[in-house]
Coordinates of C-alpha atoms and ligand atoms in Angstrom, one line a residue:
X1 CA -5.4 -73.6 38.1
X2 CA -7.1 -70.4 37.1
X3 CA -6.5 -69.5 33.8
X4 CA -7.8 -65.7 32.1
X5 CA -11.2 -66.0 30.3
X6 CA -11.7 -65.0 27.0
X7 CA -12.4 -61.3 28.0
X8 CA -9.5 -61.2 29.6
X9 CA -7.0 -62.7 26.9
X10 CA -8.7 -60.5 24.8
X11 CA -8.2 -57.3 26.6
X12 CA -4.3 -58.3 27.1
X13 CA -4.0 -59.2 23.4
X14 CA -5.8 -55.5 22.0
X15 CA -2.7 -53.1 22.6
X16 CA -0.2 -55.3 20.9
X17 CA 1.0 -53.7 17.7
X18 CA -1.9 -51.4 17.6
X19 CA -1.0 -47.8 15.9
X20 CA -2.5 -44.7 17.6
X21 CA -2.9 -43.1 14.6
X22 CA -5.2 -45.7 12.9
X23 CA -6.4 -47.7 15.2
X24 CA -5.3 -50.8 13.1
X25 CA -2.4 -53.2 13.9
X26 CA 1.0 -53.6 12.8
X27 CA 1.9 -57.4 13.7
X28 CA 4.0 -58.3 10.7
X29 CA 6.0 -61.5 10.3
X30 CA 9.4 -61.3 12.8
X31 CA 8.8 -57.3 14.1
X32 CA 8.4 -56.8 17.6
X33 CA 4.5 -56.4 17.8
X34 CA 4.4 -60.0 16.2
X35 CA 7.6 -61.0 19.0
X36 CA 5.1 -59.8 21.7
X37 CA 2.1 -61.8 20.6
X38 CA 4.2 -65.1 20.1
X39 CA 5.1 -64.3 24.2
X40 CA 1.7 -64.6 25.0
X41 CA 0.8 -67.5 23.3
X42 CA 3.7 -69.4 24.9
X43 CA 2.3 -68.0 28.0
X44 CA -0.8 -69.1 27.7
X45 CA 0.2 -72.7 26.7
X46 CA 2.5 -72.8 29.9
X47 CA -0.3 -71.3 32.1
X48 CA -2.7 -73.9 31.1
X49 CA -0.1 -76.8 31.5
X50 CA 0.2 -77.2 27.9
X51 CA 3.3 -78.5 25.9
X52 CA 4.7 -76.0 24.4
X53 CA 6.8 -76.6 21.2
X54 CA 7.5 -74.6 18.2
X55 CA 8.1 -75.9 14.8
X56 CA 11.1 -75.7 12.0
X57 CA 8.7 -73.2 10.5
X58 CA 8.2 -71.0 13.3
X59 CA 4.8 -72.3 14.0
X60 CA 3.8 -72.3 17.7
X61 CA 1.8 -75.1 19.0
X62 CA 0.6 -75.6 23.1
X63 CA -0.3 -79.7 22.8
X64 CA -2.7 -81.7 25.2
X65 CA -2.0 -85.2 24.8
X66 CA 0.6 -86.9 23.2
X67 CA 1.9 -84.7 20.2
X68 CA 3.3 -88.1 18.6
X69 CA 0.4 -90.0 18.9
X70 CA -1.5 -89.8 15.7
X71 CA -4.8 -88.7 14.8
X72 CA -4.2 -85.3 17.1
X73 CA -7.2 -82.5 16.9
X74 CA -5.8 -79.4 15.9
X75 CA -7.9 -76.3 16.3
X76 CA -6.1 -72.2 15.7
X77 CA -5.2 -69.9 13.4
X78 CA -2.7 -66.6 13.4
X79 CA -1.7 -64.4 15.1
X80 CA -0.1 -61.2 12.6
X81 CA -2.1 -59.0 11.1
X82 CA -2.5 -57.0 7.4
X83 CA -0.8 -53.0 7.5
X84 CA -3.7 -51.4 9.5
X85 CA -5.6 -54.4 10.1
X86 CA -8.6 -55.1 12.5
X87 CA -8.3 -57.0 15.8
X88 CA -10.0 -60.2 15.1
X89 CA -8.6 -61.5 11.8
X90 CA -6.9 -64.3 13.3
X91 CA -6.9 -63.4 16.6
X92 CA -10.4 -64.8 17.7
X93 CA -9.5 -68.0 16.1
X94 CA -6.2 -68.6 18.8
X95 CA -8.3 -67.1 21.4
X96 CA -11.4 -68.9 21.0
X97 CA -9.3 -71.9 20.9
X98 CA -7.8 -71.8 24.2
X99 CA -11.3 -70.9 25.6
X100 CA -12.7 -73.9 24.6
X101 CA -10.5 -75.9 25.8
X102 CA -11.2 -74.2 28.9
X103 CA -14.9 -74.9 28.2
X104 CA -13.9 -78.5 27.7
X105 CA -12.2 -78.8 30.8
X106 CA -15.1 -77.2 32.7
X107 CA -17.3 -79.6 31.2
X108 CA -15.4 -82.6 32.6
X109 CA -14.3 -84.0 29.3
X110 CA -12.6 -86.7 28.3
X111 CA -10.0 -86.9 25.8
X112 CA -9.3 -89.8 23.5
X113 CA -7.4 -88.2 20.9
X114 CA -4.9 -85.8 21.4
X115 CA -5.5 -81.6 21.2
X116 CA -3.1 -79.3 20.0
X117 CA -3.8 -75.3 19.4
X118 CA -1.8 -73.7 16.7
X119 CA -0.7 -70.1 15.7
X120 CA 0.6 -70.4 12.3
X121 CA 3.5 -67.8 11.2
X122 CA 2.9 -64.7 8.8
X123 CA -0.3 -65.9 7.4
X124 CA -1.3 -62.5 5.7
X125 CA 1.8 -61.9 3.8
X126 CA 2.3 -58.3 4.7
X127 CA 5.8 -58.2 5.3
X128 CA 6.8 -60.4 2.4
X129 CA 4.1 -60.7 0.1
X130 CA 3.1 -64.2 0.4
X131 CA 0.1 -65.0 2.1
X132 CA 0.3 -68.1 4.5
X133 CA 3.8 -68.8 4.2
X134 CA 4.3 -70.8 7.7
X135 CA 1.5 -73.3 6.8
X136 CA 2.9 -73.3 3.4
X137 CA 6.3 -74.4 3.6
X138 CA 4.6 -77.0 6.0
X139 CA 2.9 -78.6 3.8
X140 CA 5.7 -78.4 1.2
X141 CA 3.8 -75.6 -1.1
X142 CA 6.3 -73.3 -0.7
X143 CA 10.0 -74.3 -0.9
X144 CA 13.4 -73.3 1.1
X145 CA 14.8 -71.8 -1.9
X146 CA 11.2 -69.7 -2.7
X147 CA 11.4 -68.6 1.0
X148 CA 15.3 -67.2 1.0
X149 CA 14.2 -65.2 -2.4
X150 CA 11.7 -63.3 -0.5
X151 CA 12.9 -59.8 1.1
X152 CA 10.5 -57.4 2.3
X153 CA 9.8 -53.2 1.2
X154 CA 13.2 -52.5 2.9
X155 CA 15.3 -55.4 1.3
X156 CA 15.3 -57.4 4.0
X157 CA 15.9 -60.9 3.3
X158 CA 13.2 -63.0 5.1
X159 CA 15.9 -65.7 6.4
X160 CA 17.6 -62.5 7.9
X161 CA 14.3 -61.5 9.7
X162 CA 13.9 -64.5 11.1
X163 CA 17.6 -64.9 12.4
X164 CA 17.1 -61.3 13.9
X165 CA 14.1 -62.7 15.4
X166 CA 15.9 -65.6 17.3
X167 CA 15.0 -68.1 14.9
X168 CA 16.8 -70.8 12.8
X169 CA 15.9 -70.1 8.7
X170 CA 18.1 -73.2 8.0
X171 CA 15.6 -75.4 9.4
X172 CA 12.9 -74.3 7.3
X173 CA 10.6 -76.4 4.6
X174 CA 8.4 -79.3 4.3
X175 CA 7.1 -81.3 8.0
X176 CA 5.2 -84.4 6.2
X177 CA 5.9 -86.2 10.0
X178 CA 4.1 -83.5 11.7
X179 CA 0.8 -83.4 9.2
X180 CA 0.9 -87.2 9.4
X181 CA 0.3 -87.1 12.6
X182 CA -3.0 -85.0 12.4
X183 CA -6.4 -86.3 12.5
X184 CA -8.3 -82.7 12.0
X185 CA -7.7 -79.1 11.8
X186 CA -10.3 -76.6 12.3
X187 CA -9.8 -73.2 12.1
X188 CA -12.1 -70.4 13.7
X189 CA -12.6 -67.4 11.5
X190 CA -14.3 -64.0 11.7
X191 CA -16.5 -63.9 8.7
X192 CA -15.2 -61.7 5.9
X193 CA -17.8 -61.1 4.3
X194 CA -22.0 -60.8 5.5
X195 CA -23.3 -64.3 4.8
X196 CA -24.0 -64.4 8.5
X197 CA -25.1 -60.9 8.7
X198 CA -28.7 -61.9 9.4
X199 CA -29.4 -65.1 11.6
X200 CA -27.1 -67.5 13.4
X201 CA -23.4 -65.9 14.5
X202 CA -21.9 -69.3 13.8
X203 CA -21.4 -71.2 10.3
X204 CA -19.3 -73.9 8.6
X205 CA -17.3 -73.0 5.2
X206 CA -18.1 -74.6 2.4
X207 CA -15.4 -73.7 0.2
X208 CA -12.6 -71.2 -0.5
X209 CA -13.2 -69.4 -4.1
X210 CA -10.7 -69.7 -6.5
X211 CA -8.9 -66.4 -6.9
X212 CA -6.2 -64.9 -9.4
X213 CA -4.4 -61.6 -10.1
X214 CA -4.4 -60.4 -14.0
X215 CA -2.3 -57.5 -15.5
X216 CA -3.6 -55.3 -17.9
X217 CA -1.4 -53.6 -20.3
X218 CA -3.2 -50.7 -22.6
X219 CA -0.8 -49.6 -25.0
X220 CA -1.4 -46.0 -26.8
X221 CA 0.5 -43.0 -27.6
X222 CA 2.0 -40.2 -25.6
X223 CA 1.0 -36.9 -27.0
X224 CA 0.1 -33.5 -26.3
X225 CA -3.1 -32.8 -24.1
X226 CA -3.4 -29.4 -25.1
X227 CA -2.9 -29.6 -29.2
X228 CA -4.0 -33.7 -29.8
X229 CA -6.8 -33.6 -31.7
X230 CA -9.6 -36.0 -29.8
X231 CA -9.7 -38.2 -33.1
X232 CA -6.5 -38.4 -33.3
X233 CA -5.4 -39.7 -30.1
X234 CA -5.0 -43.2 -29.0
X235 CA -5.6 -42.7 -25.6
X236 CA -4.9 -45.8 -23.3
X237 CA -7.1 -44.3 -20.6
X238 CA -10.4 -44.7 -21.9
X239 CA -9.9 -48.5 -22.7
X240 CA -9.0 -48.7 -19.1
X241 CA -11.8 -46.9 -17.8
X242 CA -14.2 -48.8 -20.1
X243 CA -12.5 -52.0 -18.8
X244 CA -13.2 -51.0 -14.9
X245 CA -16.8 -51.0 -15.9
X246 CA -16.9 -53.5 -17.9
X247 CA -15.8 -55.7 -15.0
X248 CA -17.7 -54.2 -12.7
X249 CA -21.0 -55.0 -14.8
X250 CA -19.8 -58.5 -15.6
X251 CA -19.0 -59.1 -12.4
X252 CA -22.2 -58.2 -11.0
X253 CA -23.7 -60.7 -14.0
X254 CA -21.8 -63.3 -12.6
X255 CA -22.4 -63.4 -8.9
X256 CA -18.7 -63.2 -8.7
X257 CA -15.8 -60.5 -7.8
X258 CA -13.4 -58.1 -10.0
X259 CA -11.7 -55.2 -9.0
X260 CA -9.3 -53.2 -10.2
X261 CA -7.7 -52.0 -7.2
X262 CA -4.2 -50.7 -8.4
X263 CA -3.1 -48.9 -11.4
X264 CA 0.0 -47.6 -12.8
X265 CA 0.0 -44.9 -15.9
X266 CA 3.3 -43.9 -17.9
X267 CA 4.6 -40.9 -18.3
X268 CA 1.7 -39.9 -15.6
X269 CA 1.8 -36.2 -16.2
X270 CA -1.1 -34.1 -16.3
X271 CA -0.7 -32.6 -19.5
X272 CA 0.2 -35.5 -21.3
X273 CA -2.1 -38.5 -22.7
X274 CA -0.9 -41.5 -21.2
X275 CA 1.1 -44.0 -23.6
X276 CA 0.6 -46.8 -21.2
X277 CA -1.8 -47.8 -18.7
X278 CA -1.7 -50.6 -16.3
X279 CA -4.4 -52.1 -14.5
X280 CA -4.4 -55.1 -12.0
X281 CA -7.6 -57.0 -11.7
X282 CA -8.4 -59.4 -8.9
X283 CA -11.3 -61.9 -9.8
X284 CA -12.5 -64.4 -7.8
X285 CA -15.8 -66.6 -8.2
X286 CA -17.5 -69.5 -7.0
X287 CA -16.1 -72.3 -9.1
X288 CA -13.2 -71.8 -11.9
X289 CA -15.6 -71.7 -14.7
X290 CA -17.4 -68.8 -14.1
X291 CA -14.0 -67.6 -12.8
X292 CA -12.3 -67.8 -16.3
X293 CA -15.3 -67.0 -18.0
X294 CA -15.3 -63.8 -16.3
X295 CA -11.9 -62.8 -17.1
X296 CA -12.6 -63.9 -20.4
X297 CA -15.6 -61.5 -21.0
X298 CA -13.6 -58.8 -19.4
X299 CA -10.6 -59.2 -21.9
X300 CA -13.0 -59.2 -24.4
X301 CA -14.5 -55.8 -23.7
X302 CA -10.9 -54.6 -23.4
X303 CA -9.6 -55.4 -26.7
X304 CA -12.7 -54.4 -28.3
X305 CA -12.7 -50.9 -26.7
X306 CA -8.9 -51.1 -27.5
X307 CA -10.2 -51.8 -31.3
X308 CA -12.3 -48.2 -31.3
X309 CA -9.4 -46.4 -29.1
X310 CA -6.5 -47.6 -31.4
X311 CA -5.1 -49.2 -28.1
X312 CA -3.7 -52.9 -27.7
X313 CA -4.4 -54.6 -24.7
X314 CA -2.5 -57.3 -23.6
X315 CA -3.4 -59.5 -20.8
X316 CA -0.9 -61.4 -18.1
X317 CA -2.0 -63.6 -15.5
X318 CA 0.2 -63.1 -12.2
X319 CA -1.2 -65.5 -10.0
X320 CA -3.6 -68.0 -9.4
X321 CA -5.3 -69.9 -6.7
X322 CA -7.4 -72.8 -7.4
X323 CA -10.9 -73.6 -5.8
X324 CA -10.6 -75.1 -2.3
X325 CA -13.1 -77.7 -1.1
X326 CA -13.1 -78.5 2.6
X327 CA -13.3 -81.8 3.7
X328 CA -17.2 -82.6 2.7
X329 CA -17.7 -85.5 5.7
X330 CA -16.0 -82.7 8.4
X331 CA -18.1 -80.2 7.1
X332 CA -21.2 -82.1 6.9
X333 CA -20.7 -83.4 10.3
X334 CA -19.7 -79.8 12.1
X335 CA -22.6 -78.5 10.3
X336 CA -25.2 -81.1 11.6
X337 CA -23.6 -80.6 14.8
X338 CA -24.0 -76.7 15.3
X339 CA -27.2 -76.8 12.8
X340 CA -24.9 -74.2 11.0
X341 CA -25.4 -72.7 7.5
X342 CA -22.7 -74.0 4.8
X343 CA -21.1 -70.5 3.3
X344 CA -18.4 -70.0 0.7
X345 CA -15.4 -67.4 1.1
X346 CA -13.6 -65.5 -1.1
X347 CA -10.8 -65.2 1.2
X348 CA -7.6 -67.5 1.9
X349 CA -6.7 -68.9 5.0
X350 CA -4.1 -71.5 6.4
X351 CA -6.6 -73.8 6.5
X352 CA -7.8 -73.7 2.9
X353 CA -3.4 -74.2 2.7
X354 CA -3.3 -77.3 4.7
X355 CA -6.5 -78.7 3.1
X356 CA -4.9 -80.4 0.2
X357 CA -2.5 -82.6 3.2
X358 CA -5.2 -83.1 5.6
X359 CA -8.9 -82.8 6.7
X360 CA -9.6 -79.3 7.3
X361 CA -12.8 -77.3 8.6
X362 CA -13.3 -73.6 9.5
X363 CA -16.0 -71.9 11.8
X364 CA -17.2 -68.7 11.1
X365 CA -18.3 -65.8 13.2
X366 CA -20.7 -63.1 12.1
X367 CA -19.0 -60.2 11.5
X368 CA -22.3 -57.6 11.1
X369 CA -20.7 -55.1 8.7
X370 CA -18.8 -57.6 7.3
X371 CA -15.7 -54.8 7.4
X372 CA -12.4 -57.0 7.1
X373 CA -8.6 -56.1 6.6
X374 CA -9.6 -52.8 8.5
X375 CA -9.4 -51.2 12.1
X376 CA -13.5 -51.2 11.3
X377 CA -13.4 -55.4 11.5
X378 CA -16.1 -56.2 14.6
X379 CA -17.5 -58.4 15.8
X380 CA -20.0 -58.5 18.8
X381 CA -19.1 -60.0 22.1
X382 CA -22.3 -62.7 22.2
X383 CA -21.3 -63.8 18.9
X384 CA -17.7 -64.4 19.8
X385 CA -18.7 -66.4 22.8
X386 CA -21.1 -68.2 20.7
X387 CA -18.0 -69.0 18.3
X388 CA -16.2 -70.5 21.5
X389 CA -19.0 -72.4 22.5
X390 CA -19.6 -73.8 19.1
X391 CA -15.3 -74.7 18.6
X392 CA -16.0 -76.3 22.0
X393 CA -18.7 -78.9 20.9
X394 CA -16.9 -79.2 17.8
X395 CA -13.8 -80.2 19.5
X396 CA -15.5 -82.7 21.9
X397 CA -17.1 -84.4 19.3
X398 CA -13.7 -84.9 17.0
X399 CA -12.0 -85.4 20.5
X400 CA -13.7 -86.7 23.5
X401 CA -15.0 -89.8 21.6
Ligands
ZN501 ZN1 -7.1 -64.5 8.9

């Protein structure tokens, strides 16, 4: 059996759902970009003799072994991408999996434990707007009833996507049976960040940051531009703009993470000082602590500013994701394996999703510019191979023994 290298399923995966405008990719949850890349991973299961199954949750999975065994080795990761995304986000994780299994086979090993690779469904959230949701409604985090809510920027009801698709939405929700049956999952990652920017192209994740989303409300008064008096305004702008810095500066004091990345301003005209300004800050740091203490000093500067400005600030918090701690044996033992440095990640993943169910690890592969969620995302060819090779020892030593 010949089976494509990892050039080669590399080079057939590139034009899939890539824009010729941007450069970036397109592969959202149920279109036909994401269609065609589900194709080729059934293909590529098939062509390596694999079982090929899918899951109630529209997972795909290409098994070695027997799937109902217990204690299976699970290795993977997605294949869809963010609007305008890069090519390896997700993408070198399924590839690098079946390549080392090809290593594996090369090398004459032996399997004790059964080997699956996955390719979890609309892990970045783009179509729908929550991240990870085929690993989530695996492991139960996510329910039916949250999942038929969800519609997408054209009021498309995800259920209805999927159906369109060829799949069956009533199936959906919680696989306990499937989880249970899983020894290990380890995910392979390009690095999102430059941790690895300088010395080894491989590392082992520590931990996954906890992360939230706040909503700043500045509350002033609408008035003239032109005839307003400066003292007599109460110009919601300024506490906002004071607030971006503030964060910025407290941030930096931290060692942590806050950007205000979106903002909305009522009435929005040029000629008019705002009456209301709304910022949305993103914080994540390396433990929750220094996470709320963070947002804590940044509210503070806010409502002080807001005190001099004669603007109220009041703060909401959207969402919230707490810290994720990998499996510390796994990771101790992957990272005494490929004498790999431990890094943290500010990112999420499926695997930080299914870490609460079961032990979970993820790989890392240098990425130099550290350039993610962007048709820049690179990472060089050595260092990919270096990835596979280091998946491959990984998986003979959870597997072959
Ligand atoms: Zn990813």
């Amino acid at each position: 059996m010949t089976v494509p290298s990892f050039e080669e399923m590399w080079a057939e995966l590139l034009p899939v759902g890539r824009s010729a405008a941007s450069g970036g990719y397109r592969r959202f949850a149920w279109n036909s970009a994401d269609a065609e890349c589900r194709a080729w991973f059934e293909q590529q299961a098939r062509g390596r003799g694999l079982a090929y199954e899918l899951d109630r949750n529209g997972n795909q999975w290409a098994w070695l072994g027997d799937p109902t065994a217990g204690g299976a080795v699970v290795t993977g990761s997605h294949l869809d991408s963010v609007p305008d995304g890069g090519a390896f986000d997700g993408p070198l994780g399924v590839v690098s999996s079946f390549a080392a299994l090809d290593e594996l086979r090369s090398r004459g090993a032996e399997f004790t434990r059964p080997l699956a690779i996955v390719n979890f469904g609309d892990e970045e959230g783009a179509r729908f707007g929550v991240a990870c949701i085929g690993s989530r409604l695996t492991a139960g985090v996510l329910s039916p009833e949250q999942a038929y809510g969800l519609r997408d920027a054209d009021g498309v009801r995800l259920p209805d996507a999927m159906e369109k698709a060829g799949y069956d939405p009533t199936a959906i929700g919680a696989d306990e049976d499937r989880l249970a049956r899983i020894g290990a999952f380890v995910e392979l990652h390009v690095e999102q960040g430059r941790c690895l920017a300088e010395g080894q192209p491989v590392g082992v994740a520590g931990a996954i940051w906890p992360h939230g989303r706040w909503r700043f409300d500045f509350h002033g008064e609408a008035n003239h531009a032109g005839t307003t008096r400066i003292e007599d305004r109460r110009d919601p702008m300024l506490t906002y703009a004071n607030t971006v810095l503030a964060a910025r500066k407290k941030a930096k004091q931290a060692g942590a993470r806050a950007t205000f990345g979106k903002v909305a301003v009522e009435p929005n005209g040029t000629n008019a000082i705002a009456s209301l300004v709304r910022g949305w800050l993103d914080s994540r740091a390396a433990d929750e602590r220094t996470l709320t203490e963070l947002v804590e000093a940044i509210e503070r500067a806010a409502a002080e500013r807001g005190e001099r400005d004669g603007v109220r600030v009041e703060l909401t918090r959207e969402s919230y994701t707490p810290v994720v701690d990998f499996d510390g044996p796994l990771r101790d033992r992957l990272a005494k394996l490929l004498d790999a440095p431990v890094l943290p990640t500010g990112a999420g993943h499926d695997a930080g999703i299914l870490a609460s169910a079961i032990p979970t690890a993820m790989l890392f592969v240098r990425n130099p510019t550290g350039v993610s969620h962007s048709p820049a995302e690179h990472a060089e060819q050595a260092d990919c191979l270096a990835g596979v090779a280091a998946l491959a020892d990984v998986l003979e030593d959870l597997a072959c023994q």
